mmCIF file of N, CA and C in Angstrom:
data_model
loop_
_atom_site.group_PDB
_atom_site.id
_atom_site.type_symbol
_atom_site.label_atom_id
_atom_site.label_comp_id
_atom_site.label_asym_id
_atom_site.label_seq_id
_atom_site.Cartn_x
_atom_site.Cartn_y
_atom_site.Cartn_z
ATOM 1 N N GLN S 82 108.650 108.360 121.332
ATOM 2 C CA GLN S 82 108.562 107.582 120.176
ATOM 3 C C GLN S 82 108.063 108.529 118.954
ATOM 4 N N VAL S 83 108.914 108.568 117.884
ATOM 5 C CA VAL S 83 108.372 109.361 116.621
ATOM 6 C C VAL S 83 107.386 108.664 115.882
ATOM 7 N N GLN S 84 106.154 109.574 115.541
ATOM 8 C CA GLN S 84 105.286 108.949 114.722
ATOM 9 C C GLN S 84 105.006 110.038 113.611
ATOM 10 N N LEU S 85 104.468 109.369 112.450
ATOM 11 C CA LEU S 85 104.360 110.128 111.178
ATOM 12 C C LEU S 85 102.606 110.325 111.036
ATOM 13 N N VAL S 86 102.083 111.382 110.733
ATOM 14 C CA VAL S 86 100.742 111.522 110.662
ATOM 15 C C VAL S 86 100.653 112.257 109.345
ATOM 16 N N GLU S 87 99.903 111.611 108.559
ATOM 17 C CA GLU S 87 99.316 112.238 107.295
ATOM 18 C C GLU S 87 97.982 112.953 107.437
ATOM 19 N N SER S 88 97.744 113.977 106.466
ATOM 20 C CA SER S 88 96.555 114.728 106.401
ATOM 21 C C SER S 88 96.418 115.384 105.249
ATOM 22 N N GLY S 89 95.221 115.816 104.720
ATOM 23 C CA GLY S 89 94.931 116.766 103.699
ATOM 24 C C GLY S 89 94.250 115.916 102.520
ATOM 25 N N GLY S 90 94.181 114.668 102.788
ATOM 26 C CA GLY S 90 93.470 113.708 101.710
ATOM 27 C C GLY S 90 91.909 114.225 101.519
ATOM 28 N N GLY S 91 91.229 113.716 100.590
ATOM 29 C CA GLY S 91 89.869 114.174 100.234
ATOM 30 C C GLY S 91 89.289 113.587 98.807
ATOM 31 N N SER S 92 88.138 114.326 98.678
ATOM 32 C CA SER S 92 87.585 113.881 97.350
ATOM 33 C C SER S 92 87.513 115.158 96.545
ATOM 34 N N VAL S 93 88.134 115.051 95.434
ATOM 35 C CA VAL S 93 88.227 116.291 94.348
ATOM 36 C C VAL S 93 87.754 115.590 92.879
ATOM 37 N N GLN S 94 87.577 116.799 92.006
ATOM 38 C CA GLN S 94 87.266 116.350 90.865
ATOM 39 C C GLN S 94 88.307 116.450 89.819
ATOM 40 N N PRO S 95 88.532 115.858 88.777
ATOM 41 C CA PRO S 95 89.750 115.997 87.761
ATOM 42 C C PRO S 95 90.157 117.209 87.614
ATOM 43 N N GLY S 96 91.267 117.535 87.738
ATOM 44 C CA GLY S 96 91.919 118.894 87.545
ATOM 45 C C GLY S 96 92.022 119.715 88.677
ATOM 46 N N GLU S 97 91.434 119.306 89.799
ATOM 47 C CA GLU S 97 91.740 120.140 91.009
ATOM 48 C C GLU S 97 92.881 119.552 91.671
ATOM 49 N N SER S 98 93.163 120.498 92.759
ATOM 50 C CA SER S 98 94.461 120.258 93.745
ATOM 51 C C SER S 98 94.209 119.717 95.058
ATOM 52 N N LEU S 99 95.212 119.377 95.697
ATOM 53 C CA LEU S 99 95.209 118.943 96.980
ATOM 54 C C LEU S 99 96.645 119.172 97.613
ATOM 55 N N ARG S 100 96.767 119.449 98.915
ATOM 56 C CA ARG S 100 98.001 119.428 99.436
ATOM 57 C C ARG S 100 98.038 118.498 100.711
ATOM 58 N N LEU S 101 98.844 117.487 100.610
ATOM 59 C CA LEU S 101 99.006 116.477 101.783
ATOM 60 C C LEU S 101 100.049 117.004 102.461
ATOM 61 N N SER S 102 100.007 116.502 103.825
ATOM 62 C CA SER S 102 100.828 116.913 105.073
ATOM 63 C C SER S 102 101.305 115.527 105.639
ATOM 64 N N CYS S 103 102.447 115.541 106.067
ATOM 65 C CA CYS S 103 103.032 114.510 106.910
ATOM 66 C C CYS S 103 103.756 115.059 108.061
ATOM 67 N N ALA S 104 103.001 114.995 109.315
ATOM 68 C CA ALA S 104 103.741 115.736 110.450
ATOM 69 C C ALA S 104 104.643 114.773 111.397
ATOM 70 N N ALA S 105 105.731 114.995 111.719
ATOM 71 C CA ALA S 105 106.385 114.045 112.403
ATOM 72 C C ALA S 105 106.416 114.671 113.952
ATOM 73 N N SER S 106 106.080 113.539 114.969
ATOM 74 C CA SER S 106 106.135 113.917 116.394
ATOM 75 C C SER S 106 107.466 113.654 116.787
ATOM 76 N N GLY S 107 107.677 114.273 118.087
ATOM 77 C CA GLY S 107 108.967 113.876 118.781
ATOM 78 C C GLY S 107 109.872 115.278 118.826
ATOM 79 N N THR S 108 110.907 115.225 119.499
ATOM 80 C CA THR S 108 111.781 116.456 119.753
ATOM 81 C C THR S 108 112.746 116.637 118.511
ATOM 82 N N THR S 109 113.350 115.459 117.981
ATOM 83 C CA THR S 109 114.177 115.591 117.090
ATOM 84 C C THR S 109 113.602 114.603 115.782
ATOM 85 N N PHE S 110 114.096 115.025 114.499
ATOM 86 C CA PHE S 110 113.710 114.257 113.387
ATOM 87 C C PHE S 110 114.304 114.562 112.274
ATOM 88 N N SER S 111 115.497 113.710 111.888
ATOM 89 C CA SER S 111 116.319 114.223 110.806
ATOM 90 C C SER S 111 116.466 112.554 109.939
ATOM 91 N N PRO S 112 115.426 112.454 109.202
ATOM 92 C CA PRO S 112 115.738 111.240 108.318
ATOM 93 C C PRO S 112 116.394 111.437 107.325
ATOM 94 N N TYR S 113 117.111 110.502 106.565
ATOM 95 C CA TYR S 113 117.905 110.360 105.459
ATOM 96 C C TYR S 113 117.281 110.820 104.248
ATOM 97 N N LEU S 114 116.024 110.140 104.123
ATOM 98 C CA LEU S 114 115.201 110.516 103.138
ATOM 99 C C LEU S 114 113.454 110.417 103.687
ATOM 100 N N TRP S 115 112.871 110.992 102.909
ATOM 101 C CA TRP S 115 111.631 111.232 103.460
ATOM 102 C C TRP S 115 110.705 111.154 102.180
ATOM 103 N N THR S 116 109.839 110.134 102.244
ATOM 104 C CA THR S 116 109.210 109.730 100.820
ATOM 105 C C THR S 116 107.626 109.808 100.901
ATOM 106 N N TRP S 117 107.072 110.074 99.799
ATOM 107 C CA TRP S 117 105.534 109.969 99.741
ATOM 108 C C TRP S 117 105.397 108.667 98.754
ATOM 109 N N TYR S 118 104.407 107.723 99.428
ATOM 110 C CA TYR S 118 104.046 106.593 98.342
ATOM 111 C C TYR S 118 102.688 106.752 98.370
ATOM 112 N N ARG S 119 102.094 105.926 97.183
ATOM 113 C CA ARG S 119 100.781 105.683 97.157
ATOM 114 C C ARG S 119 100.347 104.172 96.963
ATOM 115 N N GLN S 120 99.245 103.858 97.052
ATOM 116 C CA GLN S 120 98.907 102.408 96.832
ATOM 117 C C GLN S 120 97.347 102.549 96.307
ATOM 118 N N ARG S 121 97.200 102.337 95.168
ATOM 119 C CA ARG S 121 96.081 102.226 94.281
ATOM 120 C C ARG S 121 95.283 100.676 94.685
ATOM 121 N N SER S 122 94.001 100.814 94.275
ATOM 122 C CA SER S 122 93.266 99.641 94.692
ATOM 123 C C SER S 122 93.899 98.604 93.754
ATOM 124 N N GLY S 123 94.262 97.397 94.470
ATOM 125 C CA GLY S 123 94.571 96.382 93.748
ATOM 126 C C GLY S 123 96.178 96.222 93.354
ATOM 127 N N LYS S 124 96.792 97.239 93.498
ATOM 128 C CA LYS S 124 98.058 97.735 92.992
ATOM 129 C C LYS S 124 98.999 97.496 94.192
ATOM 130 N N ASP S 125 100.430 97.387 93.882
ATOM 131 C CA ASP S 125 101.613 97.316 94.902
ATOM 132 C C ASP S 125 101.719 98.821 95.270
ATOM 133 N N ARG S 126 102.213 99.271 96.532
ATOM 134 C CA ARG S 126 102.613 100.434 96.916
ATOM 135 C C ARG S 126 103.664 100.913 96.179
ATOM 136 N N GLU S 127 103.689 102.295 95.506
ATOM 137 C CA GLU S 127 104.667 102.773 94.861
ATOM 138 C C GLU S 127 104.968 104.058 95.396
ATOM 139 N N GLY S 128 106.298 104.367 95.219
ATOM 140 C CA GLY S 128 106.999 105.580 95.453
ATOM 141 C C GLY S 128 106.433 106.671 94.699
ATOM 142 N N VAL S 129 106.186 107.952 95.016
ATOM 143 C CA VAL S 129 105.644 109.110 94.342
ATOM 144 C C VAL S 129 106.876 110.089 94.409
ATOM 145 N N ALA S 130 107.129 110.635 95.262
ATOM 146 C CA ALA S 130 108.203 111.722 95.486
ATOM 147 C C ALA S 130 109.051 111.459 96.667
ATOM 148 N N VAL S 131 110.385 111.979 96.453
ATOM 149 C CA VAL S 131 111.165 111.993 97.866
ATOM 150 C C VAL S 131 111.964 113.248 98.012
ATOM 151 N N MET S 132 112.246 113.377 99.211
ATOM 152 C CA MET S 132 113.177 114.576 99.721
ATOM 153 C C MET S 132 114.236 113.909 100.499
ATOM 154 N N PHE S 133 115.545 114.154 100.093
ATOM 155 C CA PHE S 133 116.697 113.804 100.731
ATOM 156 C C PHE S 133 117.047 114.625 101.942
ATOM 157 N N ASN S 134 117.892 114.218 102.884
ATOM 158 C CA ASN S 134 118.344 115.226 103.825
ATOM 159 C C ASN S 134 119.402 116.611 103.104
ATOM 160 N N ASP S 135 119.625 116.346 102.021
ATOM 161 C CA ASP S 135 120.357 117.622 101.453
ATOM 162 C C ASP S 135 119.422 118.521 100.747
ATOM 163 N N ASP S 136 118.204 118.160 100.704
ATOM 164 C CA ASP S 136 117.126 118.961 100.193
ATOM 165 C C ASP S 136 116.882 118.575 98.829
ATOM 166 N N SER S 137 117.680 117.706 98.163
ATOM 167 C CA SER S 137 117.561 117.095 96.618
ATOM 168 C C SER S 137 116.155 116.491 96.817
ATOM 169 N N THR S 138 115.480 116.442 95.601
ATOM 170 C CA THR S 138 114.136 115.685 95.352
ATOM 171 C C THR S 138 114.009 115.004 94.112
ATOM 172 N N ASN S 139 113.161 113.971 94.180
ATOM 173 C CA ASN S 139 112.983 113.270 92.732
ATOM 174 C C ASN S 139 111.670 112.782 92.720
ATOM 175 N N TYR S 140 111.174 112.580 91.499
ATOM 176 C CA TYR S 140 109.696 112.203 91.398
ATOM 177 C C TYR S 140 109.761 111.063 90.373
ATOM 178 N N ARG S 141 108.562 110.176 90.625
ATOM 179 C CA ARG S 141 108.339 109.395 89.637
ATOM 180 C C ARG S 141 107.785 110.023 88.280
ATOM 181 N N ASP S 142 107.831 109.180 87.009
ATOM 182 C CA ASP S 142 107.607 109.938 85.920
ATOM 183 C C ASP S 142 106.132 110.366 85.799
ATOM 184 N N PHE S 143 105.031 109.442 86.579
ATOM 185 C CA PHE S 143 103.835 109.706 86.392
ATOM 186 C C PHE S 143 103.267 110.694 86.960
ATOM 187 N N THR S 144 104.104 111.650 87.922
ATOM 188 C CA THR S 144 103.835 112.867 88.292
ATOM 189 C C THR S 144 103.843 113.873 87.346
ATOM 190 N N LYS S 145 104.630 113.675 86.237
ATOM 191 C CA LYS S 145 104.366 114.519 85.163
ATOM 192 C C LYS S 145 104.645 116.119 85.197
ATOM 193 N N GLY S 146 105.360 116.424 86.417
ATOM 194 C CA GLY S 146 105.470 117.845 86.785
ATOM 195 C C GLY S 146 104.300 118.464 87.590
ATOM 196 N N ARG S 147 103.243 117.525 88.026
ATOM 197 C CA ARG S 147 102.060 118.132 88.600
ATOM 198 C C ARG S 147 102.098 117.986 90.153
ATOM 199 N N PHE S 148 103.120 117.345 90.618
ATOM 200 C CA PHE S 148 103.415 117.175 92.085
ATOM 201 C C PHE S 148 104.642 117.990 92.400
ATOM 202 N N ILE S 149 104.640 118.612 93.712
ATOM 203 C CA ILE S 149 105.612 119.226 94.268
ATOM 204 C C ILE S 149 105.907 118.739 95.707
ATOM 205 N N ILE S 150 107.080 118.272 95.883
ATOM 206 C CA ILE S 150 107.461 117.861 97.386
ATOM 207 C C ILE S 150 108.153 118.955 98.049
ATOM 208 N N SER S 151 107.997 119.157 99.406
ATOM 209 C CA SER S 151 108.464 120.156 99.936
ATOM 210 C C SER S 151 108.334 119.905 101.552
ATOM 211 N N ARG S 152 109.447 120.746 102.257
ATOM 212 C CA ARG S 152 109.319 120.402 103.849
ATOM 213 C C ARG S 152 109.702 121.621 104.574
ATOM 214 N N ASP S 153 109.075 121.658 105.607
ATOM 215 C CA ASP S 153 109.067 122.590 106.539
ATOM 216 C C ASP S 153 109.932 122.307 107.743
ATOM 217 N N ASN S 154 111.186 122.446 108.116
ATOM 218 C CA ASN S 154 111.959 121.748 109.140
ATOM 219 C C ASN S 154 111.491 122.013 110.488
ATOM 220 N N ALA S 155 111.156 123.648 110.624
ATOM 221 C CA ALA S 155 110.708 123.912 111.800
ATOM 222 C C ALA S 155 109.513 123.215 112.372
ATOM 223 N N LYS S 156 108.538 122.966 111.487
ATOM 224 C CA LYS S 156 107.427 122.249 111.691
ATOM 225 C C LYS S 156 107.304 120.563 111.721
ATOM 226 N N LYS S 157 108.661 120.171 111.217
ATOM 227 C CA LYS S 157 108.528 118.753 111.029
ATOM 228 C C LYS S 157 107.660 118.263 110.138
ATOM 229 N N THR S 158 107.568 118.779 108.961
ATOM 230 C CA THR S 158 106.250 118.566 108.314
ATOM 231 C C THR S 158 106.815 118.326 106.883
ATOM 232 N N LEU S 159 106.457 117.488 106.152
ATOM 233 C CA LEU S 159 106.762 116.990 104.735
ATOM 234 C C LEU S 159 105.158 117.312 104.020
ATOM 235 N N TYR S 160 105.420 117.947 102.704
ATOM 236 C CA TYR S 160 104.158 118.143 102.065
ATOM 237 C C TYR S 160 104.177 117.688 100.542
ATOM 238 N N LEU S 161 103.060 117.409 100.069
ATOM 239 C CA LEU S 161 102.852 117.217 98.547
ATOM 240 C C LEU S 161 102.092 117.931 98.149
ATOM 241 N N GLN S 162 102.080 118.860 97.303
ATOM 242 C CA GLN S 162 101.386 119.641 96.548
ATOM 243 C C GLN S 162 101.030 118.824 95.111
ATOM 244 N N MET S 163 99.707 118.457 94.871
ATOM 245 C CA MET S 163 99.115 117.822 93.980
ATOM 246 C C MET S 163 98.347 118.617 92.979
ATOM 247 N N ASN S 164 98.746 118.926 91.938
ATOM 248 C CA ASN S 164 97.932 119.635 91.032
ATOM 249 C C ASN S 164 97.527 118.930 89.774
ATOM 250 N N ASN S 165 96.308 119.617 89.060
ATOM 251 C CA ASN S 165 95.868 118.676 87.891
ATOM 252 C C ASN S 165 95.655 117.237 88.069
ATOM 253 N N LEU S 166 95.089 116.887 89.207
ATOM 254 C CA LEU S 166 94.712 115.432 89.778
ATOM 255 C C LEU S 166 93.760 114.889 88.681
ATOM 256 N N ALA S 167 94.072 113.500 88.504
ATOM 257 C CA ALA S 167 93.507 112.776 87.606
ATOM 258 C C ALA S 167 92.714 111.483 88.403
ATOM 259 N N PRO S 168 91.923 110.918 87.582
ATOM 260 C CA PRO S 168 91.120 109.613 88.274
ATOM 261 C C PRO S 168 92.215 108.732 88.757
ATOM 262 N N GLU S 169 93.187 108.350 87.898
ATOM 263 C CA GLU S 169 94.450 107.463 88.029
ATOM 264 C C GLU S 169 95.220 107.814 89.559
ATOM 265 N N ASP S 170 94.983 109.015 89.976
ATOM 266 C CA ASP S 170 95.682 109.322 91.325
ATOM 267 C C ASP S 170 94.963 108.834 92.359
ATOM 268 N N THR S 171 93.837 108.528 92.344
ATOM 269 C CA THR S 171 92.978 107.927 93.387
ATOM 270 C C THR S 171 93.829 106.859 93.942
ATOM 271 N N ALA S 172 94.199 107.021 95.439
ATOM 272 C CA ALA S 172 94.874 105.976 96.065
ATOM 273 C C ALA S 172 95.026 106.462 97.742
ATOM 274 N N MET S 173 95.382 105.582 98.301
ATOM 275 C CA MET S 173 95.787 105.938 99.843
ATOM 276 C C MET S 173 97.219 106.436 99.632
ATOM 277 N N TYR S 174 97.676 107.589 100.257
ATOM 278 C CA TYR S 174 98.802 108.096 100.240
ATOM 279 C C TYR S 174 99.604 108.038 101.807
ATOM 280 N N TYR S 175 100.825 107.665 101.491
ATOM 281 C CA TYR S 175 101.444 107.335 102.816
ATOM 282 C C TYR S 175 102.714 108.203 102.725
ATOM 283 N N CYS S 176 103.261 108.641 103.918
ATOM 284 C CA CYS S 176 104.709 109.007 103.921
ATOM 285 C C CYS S 176 105.624 108.096 104.869
ATOM 286 N N ALA S 177 106.831 108.052 104.494
ATOM 287 C CA ALA S 177 107.543 107.036 104.923
ATOM 288 C C ALA S 177 109.101 107.959 105.261
ATOM 289 N N ALA S 178 109.662 107.753 106.535
ATOM 290 C CA ALA S 178 110.897 108.381 106.709
ATOM 291 C C ALA S 178 111.969 106.965 106.920
ATOM 292 N N ASP S 179 112.984 107.222 106.359
ATOM 293 C CA ASP S 179 114.276 106.301 106.453
ATOM 294 C C ASP S 179 115.366 106.961 106.988
ATOM 295 N N PHE S 180 115.960 106.362 108.192
ATOM 296 C CA PHE S 180 116.955 107.178 108.951
ATOM 297 C C PHE S 180 118.411 106.523 108.587
ATOM 298 N N GLY S 181 118.331 105.328 107.725
ATOM 299 C CA GLY S 181 119.723 104.860 107.359
ATOM 300 C C GLY S 181 119.914 105.101 105.840
ATOM 301 N N PHE S 182 121.037 104.807 105.349
ATOM 302 C CA PHE S 182 121.377 105.082 103.974
ATOM 303 C C PHE S 182 120.550 104.191 102.954
ATOM 304 N N VAL S 183 119.987 104.754 102.118
ATOM 305 C CA VAL S 183 119.236 104.208 101.159
ATOM 306 C C VAL S 183 119.852 104.876 99.674
ATOM 307 N N PRO S 184 120.392 103.814 98.888
ATOM 308 C CA PRO S 184 120.802 104.074 97.362
ATOM 309 C C PRO S 184 119.859 105.162 96.638
ATOM 310 N N ALA S 185 120.313 106.075 96.223
ATOM 311 C CA ALA S 185 119.397 106.981 95.456
ATOM 312 C C ALA S 185 118.562 106.424 94.393
ATOM 313 N N PHE S 186 119.078 105.390 93.766
ATOM 314 C CA PHE S 186 118.210 104.790 92.662
ATOM 315 C C PHE S 186 117.061 103.865 93.156
ATOM 316 N N GLN S 187 117.298 103.745 94.491
ATOM 317 C CA GLN S 187 116.491 102.843 95.055
ATOM 318 C C GLN S 187 115.069 103.366 95.844
ATOM 319 N N TRP S 188 115.112 104.806 95.748
ATOM 320 C CA TRP S 188 114.367 105.683 96.770
ATOM 321 C C TRP S 188 112.985 105.226 96.754
ATOM 322 N N TRP S 189 112.242 104.932 95.394
ATOM 323 C CA TRP S 189 110.976 104.674 95.235
ATOM 324 C C TRP S 189 110.327 103.143 95.932
ATOM 325 N N LEU S 190 111.551 102.420 96.313
ATOM 326 C CA LEU S 190 111.027 101.191 96.886
ATOM 327 C C LEU S 190 110.474 101.146 98.188
ATOM 328 N N PRO S 191 109.364 100.614 98.652
ATOM 329 C CA PRO S 191 108.896 100.727 99.881
ATOM 330 C C PRO S 191 109.690 99.799 100.919
ATOM 331 N N ARG S 192 110.098 100.134 101.856
ATOM 332 C CA ARG S 192 111.107 99.523 102.822
ATOM 333 C C ARG S 192 110.350 99.205 104.237
ATOM 334 N N SER S 193 110.359 97.884 104.513
ATOM 335 C CA SER S 193 109.723 97.570 105.858
ATOM 336 C C SER S 193 110.363 98.244 107.026
ATOM 337 N N ASP S 194 111.557 98.633 107.073
ATOM 338 C CA ASP S 194 112.201 99.070 108.219
ATOM 339 C C ASP S 194 112.089 100.716 108.255
ATOM 340 N N ALA S 195 111.273 101.242 107.376
ATOM 341 C CA ALA S 195 111.171 102.768 107.348
ATOM 342 C C ALA S 195 109.898 102.881 108.272
ATOM 343 N N LEU S 196 109.948 104.198 108.769
ATOM 344 C CA LEU S 196 108.697 104.730 109.690
ATOM 345 C C LEU S 196 107.601 105.138 108.735
ATOM 346 N N TRP S 197 106.433 104.619 109.092
ATOM 347 C CA TRP S 197 105.399 104.940 108.152
ATOM 348 C C TRP S 197 104.184 105.546 108.854
ATOM 349 N N GLY S 198 103.584 106.331 108.254
ATOM 350 C CA GLY S 198 102.347 106.910 108.767
ATOM 351 C C GLY S 198 101.011 105.999 108.412
ATOM 352 N N GLN S 199 99.822 106.453 108.813
ATOM 353 C CA GLN S 199 98.674 105.633 108.613
ATOM 354 C C GLN S 199 98.309 105.755 107.331
ATOM 355 N N GLY S 200 98.534 106.598 106.490
ATOM 356 C CA GLY S 200 97.830 107.097 105.151
ATOM 357 C C GLY S 200 96.571 108.052 105.140
ATOM 358 N N THR S 201 96.699 108.666 104.053
ATOM 359 C CA THR S 201 95.455 109.574 103.770
ATOM 360 C C THR S 201 94.816 109.319 102.567
ATOM 361 N N GLN S 202 93.491 109.156 102.339
ATOM 362 C CA GLN S 202 92.873 108.885 101.169
ATOM 363 C C GLN S 202 92.672 109.774 100.113
ATOM 364 N N VAL S 203 93.221 109.774 99.101
ATOM 365 C CA VAL S 203 92.735 110.737 97.789
ATOM 366 C C VAL S 203 91.932 110.101 96.824
ATOM 367 N N THR S 204 90.630 110.637 96.483
ATOM 368 C CA THR S 204 89.938 110.141 95.548
ATOM 369 C C THR S 204 89.530 111.439 94.460
ATOM 370 N N VAL S 205 89.839 110.911 93.296
ATOM 371 C CA VAL S 205 89.680 111.897 92.187
ATOM 372 C C VAL S 205 88.515 111.414 91.345
ATOM 373 N N SER S 206 87.457 111.981 91.334
ATOM 374 C CA SER S 206 86.385 111.632 90.420
ATOM 375 C C SER S 206 85.234 112.533 90.129
ATOM 376 N N SER S 207 84.757 112.462 88.628
ATOM 377 C CA SER S 207 83.995 113.434 88.481
ATOM 378 C C SER S 207 82.397 113.027 88.785
#
């Protein structure tokens, strides 16, 4: 059974960087899209960045060019490079994989039938 495991979270100061990883287990792993989400305290879970199976990507406006999503197919790992972090980026970050079709304009909506990781905490504070 495929599982997703996130890592790379931590506590940093404003302006610093982190790289999150999401590793998939199992022998084969070919999601239609693979998404980073986050959930800030008291807020709904929200999409951050996505990579589709054709390697196209999309980002939410609040990433403002600071975040970069990438994938290593050989390692079955999704990454999120986060630069110039701000206190408002403090959240639990999750990755999720969808194996069925998802309309591109809905990529940022959390889906209950996706495969989810357990999350990794990112805290940005001075």
